[in-house]
Amino acid sequence: MRDTTERVGAGPGGGPGGLSGGPSGGRLPDLVAAEWTKLRSLRSTWTLLALGAVLTVLVSLLFCALIGPEFRRADPAQQRALDPVGLTFTGLQFGQVPVVVLAVLAVGSEYGTGMIRTSLAAVPRRGRLLTAKLAVLGTTGLVWGLVTGAVALTAGSAVLGAPAPLHADALRALAGAGVYAGLLAVLAAALTFVVRRSLTALGILLPLLFVVSGALAATPHLRPLARLLPDRAGLRLMQVHQDTGDLSPAAGGAVLLLWALLAAAGSHLALRRQEC
């Protein structure tokens, strides 16, 4: 991250990132542009996004291929219960990991290299820097989720033998995939601002997404609690069929949004108190 920051460090305004060094600490659009420049200039950004897309699509196709014969034999009511739209997004549970890693590294590497001091020296208003960083990572996750979701939905539906995914439920689920990835990136980045270490953030997030969440969901009397975890709640955005006790897509999205907002508020408070 150090070499990237140095490349964008001397801008027309004379300050780091091309921002004027006035009391405003740089305009938000300039900060967003600088953060996007840092993010897109790293090779690891595109590697992680590509890896996440490949994992999502391949796992989704595998599940659709396995369920396909059963789906094609089923009557319409049974097909709806199998949730053909939700099946095409199954791979997102695995593809989300590189996106989380990207968001964590985008923040953690600045603490690790000490470049956070340069950023804060250029932008004394820390909340504005935090907003720009979270906005760039959230938007990146959103776009990644929409593009990857569109490929998984289209290819998965063809393998499954389901109708063309142009109906309202499929489009709503596709939008949900983008929202899910975007909010998850915000949550991961905000948590990293709090703990300031990539390994610590990943040590919290990855077990939460793959161990705690699954263990609670597999325990009947703890299942209601599992539904309130960020990944379980957010995944409801891509599902159409709703079992008894499940959160609705809107409720699941609201729970994930609340997690992201709480993490962002916590990161703002932590950043104000940190002596970087």
XYZ file of C-alpha atoms in Angstrom:
276
model
C 0.000 0.000 0.000
C 2.977 2.335 0.616
C 4.005 2.663 -3.018
C 0.428 3.299 -4.078
C -0.022 6.103 -1.579
C 3.212 7.680 -2.680
C 2.080 7.609 -6.320
C -1.085 9.491 -5.476
C 0.545 11.487 -2.703
C 1.562 14.636 -4.565
C -1.380 16.104 -6.341
C -2.173 19.460 -7.913
C -3.306 20.882 -4.580
C 0.142 20.398 -3.102
C -0.986 18.027 -0.369
C -1.209 14.265 -0.195
C -3.653 12.705 -2.576
C -3.986 15.880 -4.573
C -6.012 17.488 -1.760
C -5.641 21.027 -0.617
C -4.247 21.246 2.861
C -6.839 23.745 4.098
C -8.925 23.469 7.233
C -11.615 21.514 5.455
C -9.147 18.649 5.054
C -10.130 18.073 1.419
C -13.498 17.805 -0.275
C -15.301 14.488 -0.020
C -15.372 13.898 -3.818
C -11.589 14.415 -3.898
C -11.139 11.987 -1.032
C -13.310 9.397 -2.742
C -11.294 9.790 -5.948
C -8.021 9.403 -4.028
C -9.251 6.305 -2.195
C -10.450 4.754 -5.446
C -7.068 5.460 -7.045
C -5.299 3.690 -4.189
C -7.642 0.716 -4.330
C -7.676 0.162 -8.084
C -3.920 0.563 -8.472
C -3.272 -2.512 -6.323
C -2.963 -5.798 -8.205
C -4.385 -7.643 -5.198
C -7.684 -5.768 -5.606
C -8.413 -7.269 -9.009
C -7.009 -10.665 -8.015
C -9.328 -10.922 -5.004
C -12.365 -9.674 -6.906
C -11.713 -12.151 -9.717
C -11.199 -14.989 -7.240
C -14.457 -14.138 -5.504
C -16.334 -14.073 -8.803
C -14.917 -17.425 -9.924
C -15.725 -19.081 -6.588
C -19.249 -17.710 -6.601
C -20.070 -18.831 -10.122
C -18.405 -22.254 -9.931
C -19.995 -23.219 -6.604
C -23.380 -21.967 -7.794
C -23.108 -23.996 -10.995
C -22.120 -27.075 -9.013
C -25.152 -26.819 -6.743
C -27.460 -26.150 -9.688
C -26.061 -29.160 -11.558
C -26.633 -31.400 -8.522
C -30.198 -30.178 -7.930
C -31.054 -29.872 -11.623
C -32.469 -33.395 -12.196
C -34.681 -33.168 -9.111
C -35.818 -29.685 -10.063
C -36.790 -30.672 -13.597
C -38.823 -33.657 -12.334
C -40.706 -31.604 -9.756
C -44.112 -30.036 -10.239
C -44.424 -26.200 -10.166
C -45.190 -26.068 -6.434
C -42.162 -28.186 -5.590
C -39.998 -26.126 -7.895
C -40.977 -22.961 -6.034
C -40.100 -24.641 -2.728
C -36.635 -25.507 -4.079
C -36.134 -21.764 -4.683
C -34.402 -21.815 -8.086
C -33.403 -18.159 -7.744
C -31.816 -18.669 -4.341
C -29.952 -21.744 -5.581
C -28.119 -19.720 -8.214
C -26.650 -17.504 -5.472
C -25.427 -20.383 -3.288
C -21.823 -19.750 -4.273
C -21.903 -16.263 -2.792
C -21.345 -17.802 0.642
C -17.871 -18.777 -0.568
C -17.198 -15.928 -2.982
C -17.786 -13.372 -0.261
C -14.528 -14.334 1.464
C -12.147 -12.604 -1.012
C -14.354 -9.500 -0.858
C -14.099 -9.462 2.938
C -10.326 -9.975 2.698
C -10.051 -7.095 0.225
C -11.951 -4.716 2.517
C -9.858 -5.738 5.518
C -6.537 -5.375 3.692
C -7.515 -1.998 2.220
C -7.685 -0.614 5.757
C -5.304 -2.881 7.663
C -2.387 -2.404 5.277
C -2.437 1.353 5.921
C -2.070 0.726 9.638
C 0.573 -1.915 9.013
C 2.740 0.353 6.853
C 2.070 3.502 8.874
C 0.548 5.249 5.849
C -2.564 5.984 7.909
C -0.539 8.836 9.456
C -0.044 10.376 6.024
C -3.744 10.075 5.269
C -4.768 11.656 8.565
C -2.197 14.429 8.189
C -3.782 15.317 4.835
C -7.330 14.978 6.166
C -7.580 16.205 9.755
C -11.341 15.617 9.708
C -11.180 11.892 10.334
C -14.863 11.251 9.780
C -14.519 12.499 6.221
C -11.625 10.133 5.513
C -13.588 7.243 7.016
C -16.639 8.092 4.913
C -14.577 8.145 1.715
C -12.885 4.816 2.478
C -16.142 3.060 3.377
C -17.945 4.571 0.388
C -15.312 3.316 -2.061
C -15.191 -0.175 -0.577
C -18.979 -0.384 -0.274
C -19.461 0.709 -3.876
C -16.810 -1.745 -5.053
C -18.618 -4.552 -3.241
C -21.956 -3.417 -4.664
C -20.740 -3.421 -8.271
C -18.924 -6.727 -7.774
C -22.071 -8.297 -6.327
C -24.242 -7.099 -9.209
C -21.864 -8.275 -11.935
C -21.010 -11.592 -10.298
C -24.617 -12.159 -9.317
C -25.828 -11.561 -12.858
C -23.424 -14.192 -14.200
C -24.321 -16.705 -11.477
C -28.049 -16.113 -11.908
C -27.997 -16.474 -15.685
C -25.635 -19.454 -15.866
C -27.152 -21.181 -12.847
C -30.695 -20.881 -14.190
C -29.600 -22.436 -17.497
C -27.911 -25.381 -15.747
C -30.848 -25.825 -13.394
C -33.382 -25.770 -16.207
C -35.321 -22.898 -14.644
C -37.105 -20.171 -16.627
C -35.084 -17.211 -17.868
C -34.282 -15.025 -14.820
C -36.066 -11.889 -16.021
C -38.952 -11.869 -13.550
C -39.348 -9.538 -10.574
C -38.132 -12.011 -7.936
C -34.912 -12.697 -9.838
C -34.182 -9.013 -10.382
C -34.886 -8.253 -6.730
C -32.517 -11.044 -5.683
C -29.853 -9.732 -8.045
C -30.121 -6.284 -6.490
C -29.889 -8.009 -3.119
C -26.611 -9.648 -4.128
C -25.119 -6.230 -4.794
C -26.433 -4.775 -1.532
C -25.191 -7.799 0.414
C -21.634 -7.614 -0.954
C -21.505 -3.839 -0.512
C -22.676 -3.856 3.110
C -20.423 -6.778 3.961
C -17.420 -4.840 2.618
C -18.409 -1.831 4.728
C -18.764 -4.023 7.812
C -15.353 -5.636 7.257
C -13.579 -2.334 6.631
C -15.233 -0.609 9.601
C -14.245 -3.431 11.942
C -10.645 -3.151 10.734
C -10.603 0.550 11.619
C -11.560 -0.478 15.159
C -9.001 -3.281 15.657
C -6.314 -1.739 13.350
C -4.849 -5.121 12.383
C -5.740 -7.197 9.337
C -5.122 -10.526 11.060
C -7.289 -9.563 14.026
C -10.133 -8.447 11.793
C -9.952 -11.617 9.704
C -9.697 -13.675 12.895
C -13.067 -12.236 13.927
C -14.866 -12.150 10.590
C -13.963 -15.492 9.023
C -14.931 -17.630 12.041
C -18.110 -15.576 12.395
C -19.065 -16.188 8.765
C -18.039 -19.858 8.531
C -17.994 -21.375 12.019
C -20.222 -19.496 14.443
C -22.951 -18.824 11.900
C -23.125 -22.440 10.729
C -22.914 -23.879 14.236
C -25.765 -21.735 15.509
C -27.885 -22.493 12.440
C -27.367 -26.236 12.996
C -28.552 -26.037 16.610
C -32.374 -25.932 16.708
C -32.811 -23.788 19.825
C -30.100 -21.341 18.677
C -31.352 -21.054 15.104
C -33.313 -17.823 15.773
C -30.077 -16.222 16.956
C -28.226 -17.392 13.840
C -30.779 -15.610 11.671
C -29.658 -12.309 13.201
C -25.991 -12.716 12.271
C -24.887 -10.489 9.376
C -24.253 -13.207 6.810
C -27.376 -15.272 7.546
C -29.587 -12.201 7.586
C -28.015 -10.721 4.454
C -28.314 -13.930 2.455
C -32.088 -13.623 2.753
C -31.809 -10.807 0.203
C -31.095 -13.387 -2.530
C -33.733 -15.941 -1.548
C -37.339 -16.088 -2.667
C -38.780 -19.100 -0.839
C -39.385 -18.414 2.850
C -39.676 -21.198 5.453
C -41.505 -20.727 8.724
C -39.434 -18.527 11.017
C -37.218 -17.159 8.257
C -36.622 -13.450 8.006
C -38.169 -11.816 4.988
C -35.713 -10.379 2.433
C -36.509 -6.862 3.650
C -35.990 -7.823 7.295
C -32.761 -9.654 6.486
C -31.446 -6.649 4.611
C -32.395 -4.370 7.499
C -30.484 -6.568 9.972
C -27.364 -6.531 7.789
C -27.685 -2.759 7.350
C -27.893 -2.351 11.128
C -24.703 -4.398 11.562
C -22.919 -2.220 8.991
C -24.160 1.022 10.578
C -23.118 -0.068 14.058
C -19.679 -1.052 12.764
C -19.329 2.279 10.946
C -20.346 4.193 14.078
C -17.871 2.199 16.141
C -15.089 2.834 13.632
C -15.812 6.571 13.674
C -15.560 6.660 17.455
C -12.396 4.536 17.442
C -10.713 6.624 14.730
C -11.356 9.843 16.646
C -9.641 8.394 19.706
C -6.721 6.736 17.976
C -3.265 8.300 18.077
C -1.931 6.913 14.819
